Tab-separated table of C-alpha atoms in Angstrom:
chain	number	residue	atom	x	y	z
O	1	MET	CA	153.241	-85.184	67.508
O	2	LYS	CA	152.245	-87.451	64.646
O	3	SER	CA	148.963	-86.668	62.960
O	4	LYS	CA	147.833	-90.269	63.477
O	5	THR	CA	148.272	-89.780	67.219
O	6	LEU	CA	146.340	-86.512	67.059
O	7	VAL	CA	143.599	-88.288	65.150
O	8	LYS	CA	143.356	-90.967	67.828
O	9	CYS	CA	143.284	-88.367	70.561
O	10	THR	CA	140.593	-86.296	68.933
O	11	ALA	CA	138.279	-89.128	68.120
O	12	LEU	CA	138.460	-91.667	70.860
O	13	GLY	CA	136.790	-89.741	73.595
O	14	MET	CA	133.739	-88.910	71.474
O	15	CYS	CA	131.739	-91.883	72.694
O	16	ALA	CA	132.358	-91.091	76.344
O	17	LEU	CA	131.529	-87.406	76.599
O	18	SER	CA	130.475	-86.261	80.015
O	19	ALA	CA	129.861	-82.572	80.053
O	20	VAL	CA	130.415	-80.848	83.363
O	21	GLY	CA	130.028	-77.103	83.218
O	22	PHE	CA	129.828	-75.527	79.849
O	23	VAL	CA	131.294	-72.109	79.273
O	24	GLY	CA	129.608	-69.834	76.777
O	25	CYS	CA	126.962	-72.420	76.017
O	26	GLY	CA	123.847	-70.389	75.621
O	27	LYS	CA	120.871	-71.573	73.642
O	28	GLY	CA	122.061	-72.797	70.277
O	29	GLU	CA	125.777	-72.735	71.146
O	30	LEU	CA	127.508	-75.549	69.301
O	31	VAL	CA	130.933	-75.460	71.002
O	32	SER	CA	131.509	-76.701	74.570
O	33	PHE	CA	134.482	-77.144	76.895
O	34	GLY	CA	133.282	-79.575	79.565
O	35	GLN	CA	135.052	-82.504	81.166
O	36	TYR	CA	135.741	-85.252	78.668
O	37	SER	CA	136.465	-88.856	79.627
O	38	GLY	CA	137.033	-92.090	77.816
O	39	THR	CA	139.012	-95.277	77.426
O	40	TYR	CA	141.613	-95.906	74.786
O	41	ASP	CA	143.403	-99.226	74.415
O	42	ASN	CA	142.189	-100.217	77.913
O	43	ASN	CA	143.632	-97.019	79.425
O	44	ASN	CA	141.259	-94.538	81.073
O	45	TYR	CA	141.674	-90.803	80.696
O	46	SER	CA	139.744	-87.742	81.774
O	47	VAL	CA	140.373	-84.194	80.563
O	48	ALA	CA	139.192	-81.552	83.039
O	49	ALA	CA	136.796	-78.843	81.918
O	50	SER	CA	138.483	-75.647	80.766
O	51	THR	CA	137.322	-72.033	80.730
O	52	TRP	CA	137.032	-70.072	77.509
O	53	GLU	CA	135.650	-66.547	77.084
O	54	LYS	CA	133.513	-65.926	74.043
O	55	GLN	CA	135.111	-63.107	72.043
O	56	SER	CA	133.612	-60.618	69.616
O	57	ASP	CA	132.654	-61.981	66.247
O	58	GLU	CA	135.445	-61.970	63.735
O	59	GLU	CA	134.876	-62.069	60.004
O	60	GLY	CA	135.545	-65.495	58.561
O	61	PHE	CA	134.793	-67.361	61.814
O	62	ASN	CA	131.617	-68.875	63.244
O	63	GLY	CA	132.951	-68.172	66.726
O	64	VAL	CA	136.055	-67.008	68.573
O	65	TRP	CA	137.044	-68.102	72.102
O	66	LYS	CA	139.945	-67.139	74.371
O	67	LEU	CA	141.431	-69.565	76.911
O	68	THR	CA	141.228	-68.167	80.463
O	69	GLY	CA	141.513	-69.459	84.017
O	70	THR	CA	143.637	-72.433	85.005
O	71	VAL	CA	144.339	-75.458	82.829
O	72	LYS	CA	144.518	-78.492	85.123
O	73	TYR	CA	147.662	-80.609	85.461
O	74	ASP	CA	147.093	-84.033	83.890
O	75	ASP	CA	149.782	-86.692	84.052
O	76	ASN	CA	147.610	-89.527	82.737
O	77	THR	CA	145.936	-88.361	79.528
O	78	GLY	CA	149.120	-88.102	77.480
O	79	LYS	CA	150.120	-91.622	78.470
O	80	ALA	CA	146.659	-93.074	77.837
O	81	LEU	CA	146.365	-91.437	74.419
O	82	TYR	CA	149.946	-92.053	73.330
O	83	TYR	CA	151.150	-88.481	73.302
O	84	GLY	CA	154.485	-90.095	74.025
O	85	ASN	CA	157.045	-87.769	75.540
O	86	ALA	CA	154.916	-84.665	75.121
O	87	ASP	CA	156.445	-81.688	76.892
O	88	THR	CA	153.104	-80.814	78.421
O	89	LYS	CA	150.862	-82.287	81.070
O	90	HIS	CA	147.914	-79.980	80.382
O	91	TYR	CA	145.005	-80.657	78.018
O	92	VAL	CA	141.713	-79.124	76.965
O	93	ALA	CA	138.764	-80.786	75.236
O	94	ILE	CA	136.732	-78.852	72.682
O	95	THR	CA	133.508	-80.464	71.473
O	96	VAL	CA	131.579	-79.202	68.444
O	97	ASP	CA	128.064	-80.258	67.454
O	98	HIS	CA	126.507	-79.589	64.075
O	99	GLU	CA	123.589	-77.233	63.566
O	100	SER	CA	120.042	-78.531	63.593
O	101	GLY	CA	119.064	-79.647	60.112
O	102	VAL	CA	122.626	-80.377	59.004
O	103	VAL	CA	123.208	-84.001	58.070
O	104	PRO	CA	126.879	-84.957	58.446
O	105	GLU	CA	128.152	-86.836	55.421
O	106	ASN	CA	131.822	-87.812	55.264
O	107	PRO	CA	132.828	-84.934	57.551
O	108	THR	CA	136.388	-83.626	57.524
O	109	TYR	CA	138.240	-81.816	60.289
O	110	LEU	CA	141.224	-79.475	60.099
O	111	VAL	CA	143.300	-78.032	62.930
O	112	ASN	CA	144.995	-75.082	61.272
O	113	SER	CA	145.957	-76.715	57.959
O	114	ASN	CA	146.404	-80.255	59.326
O	115	THR	CA	143.641	-82.698	58.468
O	116	VAL	CA	142.624	-84.977	61.303
O	117	LYS	CA	140.311	-87.898	60.725
O	118	PRO	CA	138.709	-89.593	63.713
O	119	PHE	CA	138.188	-93.298	63.931
O	120	ASP	CA	134.759	-94.484	62.879
O	121	ASN	CA	132.900	-94.651	66.156
O	122	GLY	CA	129.471	-94.423	64.587
O	123	ASN	CA	128.922	-90.821	65.734
O	124	GLU	CA	129.439	-88.199	63.058
O	125	ASN	CA	127.212	-85.719	64.926
O	126	THR	CA	129.955	-84.364	67.193
O	127	PHE	CA	133.684	-83.832	66.992
O	128	THR	CA	135.977	-83.503	70.008
O	129	LEU	CA	139.505	-82.185	69.829
O	130	ILE	CA	141.803	-83.029	72.732
O	131	LYS	CA	144.510	-80.387	72.554
O	132	SER	CA	147.682	-80.205	74.595
O	133	ILE	CA	148.403	-76.786	76.084
O	134	SER	CA	151.804	-75.473	77.152
O	135	ASP	CA	153.491	-72.128	77.625
O	136	GLN	CA	154.461	-72.435	73.953
O	137	SER	CA	150.919	-72.969	72.600
O	138	GLN	CA	149.624	-70.591	69.957
O	139	ASP	CA	146.258	-69.587	68.528
O	140	PHE	CA	144.683	-72.209	66.306
O	141	THR	CA	141.652	-72.684	64.095
O	142	LEU	CA	139.305	-75.641	63.794
O	143	THR	CA	137.518	-76.051	60.478
O	144	ILE	CA	134.802	-78.673	60.077
O	145	ASN	CA	133.166	-79.629	56.807
O	146	TRP	CA	130.071	-81.459	58.013
O	147	ASN	CA	129.104	-82.242	54.403
O	148	SER	CA	129.734	-80.829	50.928
O	149	GLU	CA	127.536	-77.799	51.687
O	150	THR	CA	128.184	-76.971	55.356
O	151	GLN	CA	131.478	-75.687	56.727
O	152	VAL	CA	132.157	-74.028	60.085
O	153	LYS	CA	135.372	-72.398	61.229
O	154	TYR	CA	136.266	-71.528	64.822
O	155	LYS	CA	139.220	-69.599	66.218
O	156	PHE	CA	140.783	-70.357	69.605
O	157	VAL	CA	142.950	-67.627	71.108
O	158	ILE	CA	145.833	-68.729	73.324
O	159	ASP	CA	147.019	-65.547	75.070
O	160	GLN	CA	149.717	-66.614	77.552
O	161	SER	CA	148.769	-63.775	79.931
O	162	ALA	CA	145.113	-64.870	80.109
O	163	PHE	CA	145.502	-68.363	81.597
O	164	THR	CA	147.746	-70.347	83.933
O	165	LEU	CA	148.947	-73.924	83.907
O	166	GLU	CA	148.286	-75.738	87.180
O	167	PRO	CA	151.589	-76.870	88.690
O	168	ALA	CA	152.349	-80.556	89.204
O	169	PRO	CA	151.203	-81.863	92.584
O	170	GLN	CA	153.827	-82.172	95.287
O	171	ALA	CA	155.056	-85.738	95.681
């Protein structure tokens, strides 16, 4: 997938967040996994909420989560967001807010070592990553530099034995 496509996918839904069921979102939790909907280039999409278990703290990370449960089948999101001929029809949305008191200034976002830069939608206070999931997916990290002084780094564990991919509906 081209990084420009990933950038579009990660940024476009930010203005249309509708959180339905947060997992591991206690008081002060900055990462959520609720349903995420939006419109891109006149095409509607909606990523179903996913389930992630909060893991033990790990040095070097502000939080670690493991994908569990069932990732919903989604035939539309890839088409709406120009994933092209992606070999997956399953997506998760991960939304990160900044801490209270942090003022985002020219934030940067990295998925593993790949920089993604969302479109300017006027909202630097949150970042949403729409990530495709398949039986080939691997662990990944999300690093956000909210400003020159504030960086957070999260780890997402993709253990193939801990989640299932919902099968395609019968025609």
